[in-house]
JSON list of C-alpha atoms in Angstrom, two decimals:
[
{"chain": "A", "resi": 125, "resn": "MET", "atom": "CA", "xyz": [-0.04, -0.01, 0.01]},
{"chain": "A", "resi": 126, "resn": "LEU", "atom": "CA", "xyz": [2.65, 2.46, 0.66]},
{"chain": "A", "resi": 127, "resn": "LEU", "atom": "CA", "xyz": [4.55, 1.62, -2.41]},
{"chain": "A", "resi": 128, "resn": "LEU", "atom": "CA", "xyz": [1.24, 2.68, -4.42]},
{"chain": "A", "resi": 129, "resn": "LYS", "atom": "CA", "xyz": [0.95, 5.87, -2.38]},
{"chain": "A", "resi": 130, "resn": "LYS", "atom": "CA", "xyz": [4.67, 6.73, -3.66]},
{"chain": "A", "resi": 131, "resn": "SER", "atom": "CA", "xyz": [4.15, 6.01, -6.94]},
{"chain": "A", "resi": 132, "resn": "SER", "atom": "CA", "xyz": [1.02, 7.89, -7.34]},
{"chain": "A", "resi": 133, "resn": "LEU", "atom": "CA", "xyz": [2.62, 10.88, -5.37]},
{"chain": "A", "resi": 134, "resn": "LEU", "atom": "CA", "xyz": [5.54, 10.44, -8.00]},
{"chain": "A", "resi": 135, "resn": "LEU", "atom": "CA", "xyz": [3.47, 10.33, -10.65]},
{"chain": "A", "resi": 136, "resn": "ALA", "atom": "CA", "xyz": [1.77, 13.30, -9.75]},
{"chain": "A", "resi": 137, "resn": "VAL", "atom": "CA", "xyz": [4.67, 15.26, -9.19]},
{"chain": "A", "resi": 138, "resn": "MET", "atom": "CA", "xyz": [5.84, 14.24, -12.83]},
{"chain": "A", "resi": 139, "resn": "LEU", "atom": "CA", "xyz": [2.51, 15.73, -14.12]},
{"chain": "A", "resi": 140, "resn": "VAL", "atom": "CA", "xyz": [2.95, 18.87, -12.34]},
{"chain": "A", "resi": 141, "resn": "HIS", "atom": "CA", "xyz": [6.45, 19.40, -13.83]},
{"chain": "A", "resi": 142, "resn": "LEU", "atom": "CA", "xyz": [4.87, 18.31, -17.46]},
{"chain": "A", "resi": 143, "resn": "LYS", "atom": "CA", "xyz": [2.39, 20.83, -17.26]},
{"chain": "A", "resi": 144, "resn": "VAL", "atom": "CA", "xyz": [4.79, 23.79, -15.97]},
{"chain": "A", "resi": 145, "resn": "HIS", "atom": "CA", "xyz": [7.26, 22.79, -18.73]},
{"chain": "A", "resi": 146, "resn": "ILE", "atom": "CA", "xyz": [4.47, 23.05, -21.42]},
{"chain": "A", "resi": 147, "resn": "LEU", "atom": "CA", "xyz": [3.00, 26.32, -19.95]},
{"chain": "A", "resi": 148, "resn": "ALA", "atom": "CA", "xyz": [6.61, 27.77, -20.15]},
{"chain": "A", "resi": 149, "resn": "ARG", "atom": "CA", "xyz": [6.79, 26.77, -23.80]},
{"chain": "A", "resi": 150, "resn": "ILE", "atom": "CA", "xyz": [3.46, 28.39, -24.77]},
{"chain": "A", "resi": 151, "resn": "LEU", "atom": "CA", "xyz": [4.47, 31.74, -22.74]},
{"chain": "A", "resi": 152, "resn": "SER", "atom": "CA", "xyz": [7.87, 32.03, -24.34]},
{"chain": "A", "resi": 153, "resn": "SER", "atom": "CA", "xyz": [6.45, 31.71, -27.87]},
{"chain": "A", "resi": 154, "resn": "THR", "atom": "CA", "xyz": [6.85, 34.72, -29.92]},
{"chain": "A", "resi": 155, "resn": "GLU", "atom": "CA", "xyz": [3.80, 33.79, -31.98]},
{"chain": "A", "resi": 156, "resn": "PRO", "atom": "CA", "xyz": [0.49, 32.58, -30.85]},
{"chain": "A", "resi": 157, "resn": "VAL", "atom": "CA", "xyz": [-0.03, 28.79, -31.53]},
{"chain": "A", "resi": 158, "resn": "THR", "atom": "CA", "xyz": [-3.79, 27.85, -32.37]},
{"chain": "A", "resi": 159, "resn": "LEU", "atom": "CA", "xyz": [-5.22, 24.32, -31.24]},
{"chain": "A", "resi": 160, "resn": "SER", "atom": "CA", "xyz": [-5.15, 23.06, -34.92]},
{"chain": "A", "resi": 161, "resn": "GLN", "atom": "CA", "xyz": [-1.40, 23.99, -35.36]},
{"chain": "A", "resi": 162, "resn": "ALA", "atom": "CA", "xyz": [-0.55, 22.44, -31.93]},
{"chain": "A", "resi": 163, "resn": "VAL", "atom": "CA", "xyz": [-2.29, 19.27, -32.87]},
{"chain": "A", "resi": 164, "resn": "ASN", "atom": "CA", "xyz": [-0.80, 18.97, -36.63]},
{"chain": "A", "resi": 165, "resn": "ALA", "atom": "CA", "xyz": [2.58, 19.77, -34.92]},
{"chain": "A", "resi": 166, "resn": "ILE", "atom": "CA", "xyz": [5.32, 17.93, -37.11]},
{"chain": "A", "resi": 167, "resn": "GLY", "atom": "CA", "xyz": [9.18, 17.22, -36.95]},
{"chain": "A", "resi": 168, "resn": "ALA", "atom": "CA", "xyz": [12.39, 16.91, -38.63]},
{"chain": "A", "resi": 169, "resn": "PHE", "atom": "CA", "xyz": [15.21, 14.80, -38.54]},
{"chain": "A", "resi": 170, "resn": "PHE", "atom": "CA", "xyz": [18.84, 15.92, -39.65]},
{"chain": "A", "resi": 171, "resn": "CYS", "atom": "CA", "xyz": [22.57, 15.04, -39.76]},
{"chain": "A", "resi": 172, "resn": "ASN", "atom": "CA", "xyz": [25.56, 16.65, -40.33]},
{"chain": "A", "resi": 173, "resn": "ASP", "atom": "CA", "xyz": [26.86, 13.82, -42.47]},
{"chain": "A", "resi": 174, "resn": "ILE", "atom": "CA", "xyz": [25.41, 11.68, -45.43]},
{"chain": "A", "resi": 175, "resn": "SER", "atom": "CA", "xyz": [23.60, 8.55, -44.52]},
{"chain": "A", "resi": 176, "resn": "TRP", "atom": "CA", "xyz": [21.93, 9.94, -41.68]},
{"chain": "A", "resi": 177, "resn": "THR", "atom": "CA", "xyz": [25.24, 10.03, -39.44]},
{"chain": "A", "resi": 178, "resn": "ASP", "atom": "CA", "xyz": [27.16, 12.26, -37.21]},
{"chain": "A", "resi": 179, "resn": "GLY", "atom": "CA", "xyz": [25.75, 15.20, -35.19]},
{"chain": "A", "resi": 180, "resn": "CYS", "atom": "CA", "xyz": [21.87, 13.95, -35.66]},
{"chain": "A", "resi": 181, "resn": "ALA", "atom": "CA", "xyz": [19.03, 16.01, -34.29]},
{"chain": "A", "resi": 182, "resn": "HIS", "atom": "CA", "xyz": [15.34, 15.17, -34.30]},
{"chain": "A", "resi": 183, "resn": "TRP", "atom": "CA", "xyz": [13.43, 18.46, -33.93]},
{"chain": "A", "resi": 184, "resn": "THR", "atom": "CA", "xyz": [9.71, 17.75, -32.92]},
{"chain": "A", "resi": 185, "resn": "ASN", "atom": "CA", "xyz": [6.37, 19.96, -32.26]},
{"chain": "A", "resi": 186, "resn": "LEU", "atom": "CA", "xyz": [7.31, 22.46, -34.79]},
{"chain": "A", "resi": 187, "resn": "VAL", "atom": "CA", "xyz": [4.57, 24.25, -35.95]},
{"chain": "A", "resi": 188, "resn": "SER", "atom": "CA", "xyz": [3.38, 24.37, -39.82]},
{"chain": "A", "resi": 189, "resn": "ASN", "atom": "CA", "xyz": [4.95, 27.33, -41.83]},
{"chain": "A", "resi": 190, "resn": "ARG", "atom": "CA", "xyz": [6.81, 28.60, -38.90]},
{"chain": "A", "resi": 191, "resn": "CYS", "atom": "CA", "xyz": [10.40, 29.19, -39.63]},
{"chain": "A", "resi": 192, "resn": "TYR", "atom": "CA", "xyz": [13.12, 27.53, -37.59]},
{"chain": "A", "resi": 193, "resn": "THR", "atom": "CA", "xyz": [16.71, 28.71, -37.53]},
{"chain": "A", "resi": 194, "resn": "LEU", "atom": "CA", "xyz": [19.21, 25.74, -37.20]},
{"chain": "A", "resi": 195, "resn": "ASP", "atom": "CA", "xyz": [21.32, 25.77, -34.12]},
{"chain": "A", "resi": 196, "resn": "ALA", "atom": "CA", "xyz": [24.97, 26.67, -34.36]},
{"chain": "A", "resi": 197, "resn": "GLU", "atom": "CA", "xyz": [26.00, 22.87, -34.52]},
{"chain": "A", "resi": 198, "resn": "HIS", "atom": "CA", "xyz": [24.00, 22.43, -37.49]},
{"chain": "A", "resi": 199, "resn": "GLN", "atom": "CA", "xyz": [24.40, 26.02, -39.44]},
{"chain": "A", "resi": 200, "resn": "ASP", "atom": "CA", "xyz": [26.34, 25.20, -42.93]},
{"chain": "A", "resi": 201, "resn": "GLN", "atom": "CA", "xyz": [26.71, 21.34, -41.69]},
{"chain": "A", "resi": 202, "resn": "VAL", "atom": "CA", "xyz": [23.65, 19.68, -42.52]},
{"chain": "A", "resi": 203, "resn": "SER", "atom": "CA", "xyz": [24.22, 16.91, -45.21]},
{"chain": "A", "resi": 204, "resn": "SER", "atom": "CA", "xyz": [20.93, 14.57, -44.47]},
{"chain": "A", "resi": 205, "resn": "PHE", "atom": "CA", "xyz": [17.64, 16.03, -43.94]},
{"chain": "A", "resi": 206, "resn": "GLY", "atom": "CA", "xyz": [14.27, 14.46, -43.87]},
{"chain": "A", "resi": 207, "resn": "PRO", "atom": "CA", "xyz": [10.61, 15.68, -42.65]},
{"chain": "A", "resi": 208, "resn": "ASP", "atom": "CA", "xyz": [8.73, 13.39, -40.28]},
{"chain": "A", "resi": 209, "resn": "SER", "atom": "CA", "xyz": [6.25, 10.92, -42.10]},
{"chain": "A", "resi": 210, "resn": "GLY", "atom": "CA", "xyz": [3.40, 12.68, -44.43]},
{"chain": "A", "resi": 211, "resn": "ASN", "atom": "CA", "xyz": [5.15, 16.37, -44.21]},
{"chain": "A", "resi": 212, "resn": "ALA", "atom": "CA", "xyz": [7.22, 18.51, -46.67]},
{"chain": "A", "resi": 213, "resn": "CYS", "atom": "CA", "xyz": [9.98, 21.16, -45.65]},
{"chain": "A", "resi": 214, "resn": "ARG", "atom": "CA", "xyz": [11.55, 23.89, -47.39]},
{"chain": "A", "resi": 215, "resn": "LEU", "atom": "CA", "xyz": [15.07, 24.35, -46.72]},
{"chain": "A", "resi": 216, "resn": "TYR", "atom": "CA", "xyz": [16.63, 27.82, -46.94]},
{"chain": "A", "resi": 217, "resn": "ASP", "atom": "CA", "xyz": [20.47, 28.79, -47.14]},
{"chain": "A", "resi": 218, "resn": "ASP", "atom": "CA", "xyz": [19.65, 32.14, -45.08]},
{"chain": "A", "resi": 219, "resn": "TYR", "atom": "CA", "xyz": [18.89, 32.20, -41.42]},
{"chain": "A", "resi": 220, "resn": "HIS", "atom": "CA", "xyz": [15.40, 33.25, -41.38]},
{"chain": "A", "resi": 221, "resn": "CYS", "atom": "CA", "xyz": [13.69, 31.55, -44.51]},
{"chain": "A", "resi": 222, "resn": "SER", "atom": "CA", "xyz": [12.89, 34.80, -46.10]},
{"chain": "A", "resi": 223, "resn": "SER", "atom": "CA", "xyz": [15.62, 35.19, -48.97]},
{"chain": "A", "resi": 224, "resn": "GLY", "atom": "CA", "xyz": [18.26, 33.50, -50.60]},
{"chain": "A", "resi": 225, "resn": "ASN", "atom": "CA", "xyz": [18.13, 29.95, -52.22]},
{"chain": "A", "resi": 226, "resn": "SER", "atom": "CA", "xyz": [15.57, 27.31, -51.16]},
{"chain": "A", "resi": 227, "resn": "ILE", "atom": "CA", "xyz": [14.42, 23.93, -51.93]},
{"chain": "A", "resi": 228, "resn": "TYR", "atom": "CA", "xyz": [11.41, 22.01, -51.23]},
{"chain": "A", "resi": 229, "resn": "ILE", "atom": "CA", "xyz": [11.74, 18.29, -49.80]},
{"chain": "A", "resi": 230, "resn": "VAL", "atom": "CA", "xyz": [9.30, 15.71, -49.00]},
{"chain": "A", "resi": 231, "resn": "TYR", "atom": "CA", "xyz": [9.33, 12.80, -46.61]},
{"chain": "A", "resi": 232, "resn": "PRO", "atom": "CA", "xyz": [11.46, 10.68, -46.53]},
{"chain": "A", "resi": 233, "resn": "GLY", "atom": "CA", "xyz": [13.90, 13.44, -47.44]},
{"chain": "A", "resi": 234, "resn": "SER", "atom": "CA", "xyz": [17.57, 13.00, -48.63]},
{"chain": "A", "resi": 235, "resn": "GLY", "atom": "CA", "xyz": [20.49, 11.02, -46.97]},
{"chain": "A", "resi": 236, "resn": "ASP", "atom": "CA", "xyz": [22.63, 12.81, -49.30]},
{"chain": "A", "resi": 237, "resn": "LEU", "atom": "CA", "xyz": [22.30, 16.39, -49.73]},
{"chain": "A", "resi": 238, "resn": "ARG", "atom": "CA", "xyz": [25.23, 16.62, -52.29]},
{"chain": "A", "resi": 239, "resn": "THR", "atom": "CA", "xyz": [22.59, 14.86, -54.80]},
{"chain": "A", "resi": 240, "resn": "LEU", "atom": "CA", "xyz": [20.39, 18.22, -54.43]},
{"chain": "A", "resi": 241, "resn": "TYR", "atom": "CA", "xyz": [20.89, 21.59, -56.01]},
{"chain": "A", "resi": 242, "resn": "TYR", "atom": "CA", "xyz": [19.20, 25.11, -55.12]},
{"chain": "A", "resi": 243, "resn": "ASP", "atom": "CA", "xyz": [19.39, 26.09, -58.64]},
{"chain": "A", "resi": 244, "resn": "PRO", "atom": "CA", "xyz": [20.27, 23.11, -61.23]},
{"chain": "A", "resi": 245, "resn": "ALA", "atom": "CA", "xyz": [22.28, 25.48, -63.17]},
{"chain": "A", "resi": 246, "resn": "GLN", "atom": "CA", "xyz": [24.62, 26.41, -60.43]},
{"chain": "A", "resi": 247, "resn": "THR", "atom": "CA", "xyz": [27.44, 23.82, -59.20]},
{"chain": "A", "resi": 248, "resn": "ASP", "atom": "CA", "xyz": [26.68, 24.39, -55.54]},
{"chain": "A", "resi": 249, "resn": "THR", "atom": "CA", "xyz": [24.64, 21.72, -53.73]},
{"chain": "A", "resi": 250, "resn": "VAL", "atom": "CA", "xyz": [22.22, 21.85, -50.63]},
{"chain": "A", "resi": 251, "resn": "ASN", "atom": "CA", "xyz": [25.03, 20.03, -49.11]},
{"chain": "A", "resi": 252, "resn": "ASP", "atom": "CA", "xyz": [26.62, 22.11, -45.69]},
{"chain": "A", "resi": 253, "resn": "ASN", "atom": "CA", "xyz": [24.30, 25.11, -46.84]},
{"chain": "A", "resi": 254, "resn": "VAL", "atom": "CA", "xyz": [21.28, 24.72, -44.84]},
{"chain": "A", "resi": 255, "resn": "ASN", "atom": "CA", "xyz": [20.61, 27.33, -42.35]},
{"chain": "A", "resi": 256, "resn": "SER", "atom": "CA", "xyz": [16.97, 27.52, -41.89]},
{"chain": "A", "resi": 257, "resn": "PHE", "atom": "CA", "xyz": [13.73, 25.64, -42.90]},
{"chain": "A", "resi": 258, "resn": "LEU", "atom": "CA", "xyz": [9.88, 25.59, -42.13]},
{"chain": "A", "resi": 259, "resn": "CYS", "atom": "CA", "xyz": [7.86, 22.52, -42.51]},
{"chain": "A", "resi": 260, "resn": "VAL", "atom": "CA", "xyz": [4.10, 21.89, -43.81]}
]
């Protein structure tokens, strides 16, 4: 009986912590998030090397059509990128999804961004040339 009470108390503490964490994320957002955006949150998986290796990250709970700037570890380093199942993302070479080159990539993405070009007439590939993205 005592073990059951301790387990219930631990669960209650964990739930309170989770609610505080969620509330903090909502309050720190610079843009309002609607219920439909929260329900349809998506994610993207990317790595600093080809074949989904080295320095990988999976960003989840992304809001559709919101720009995300890569962290310093991934800026101008990403060689593999894939949106979560059923989603697509636009990759940008600039930091704010606003100007410069961009390319649309759909699930499952590409394990080798050396094969993709922002502009087929150019010789520069998308590889090691991504700084921000937005997904839908």
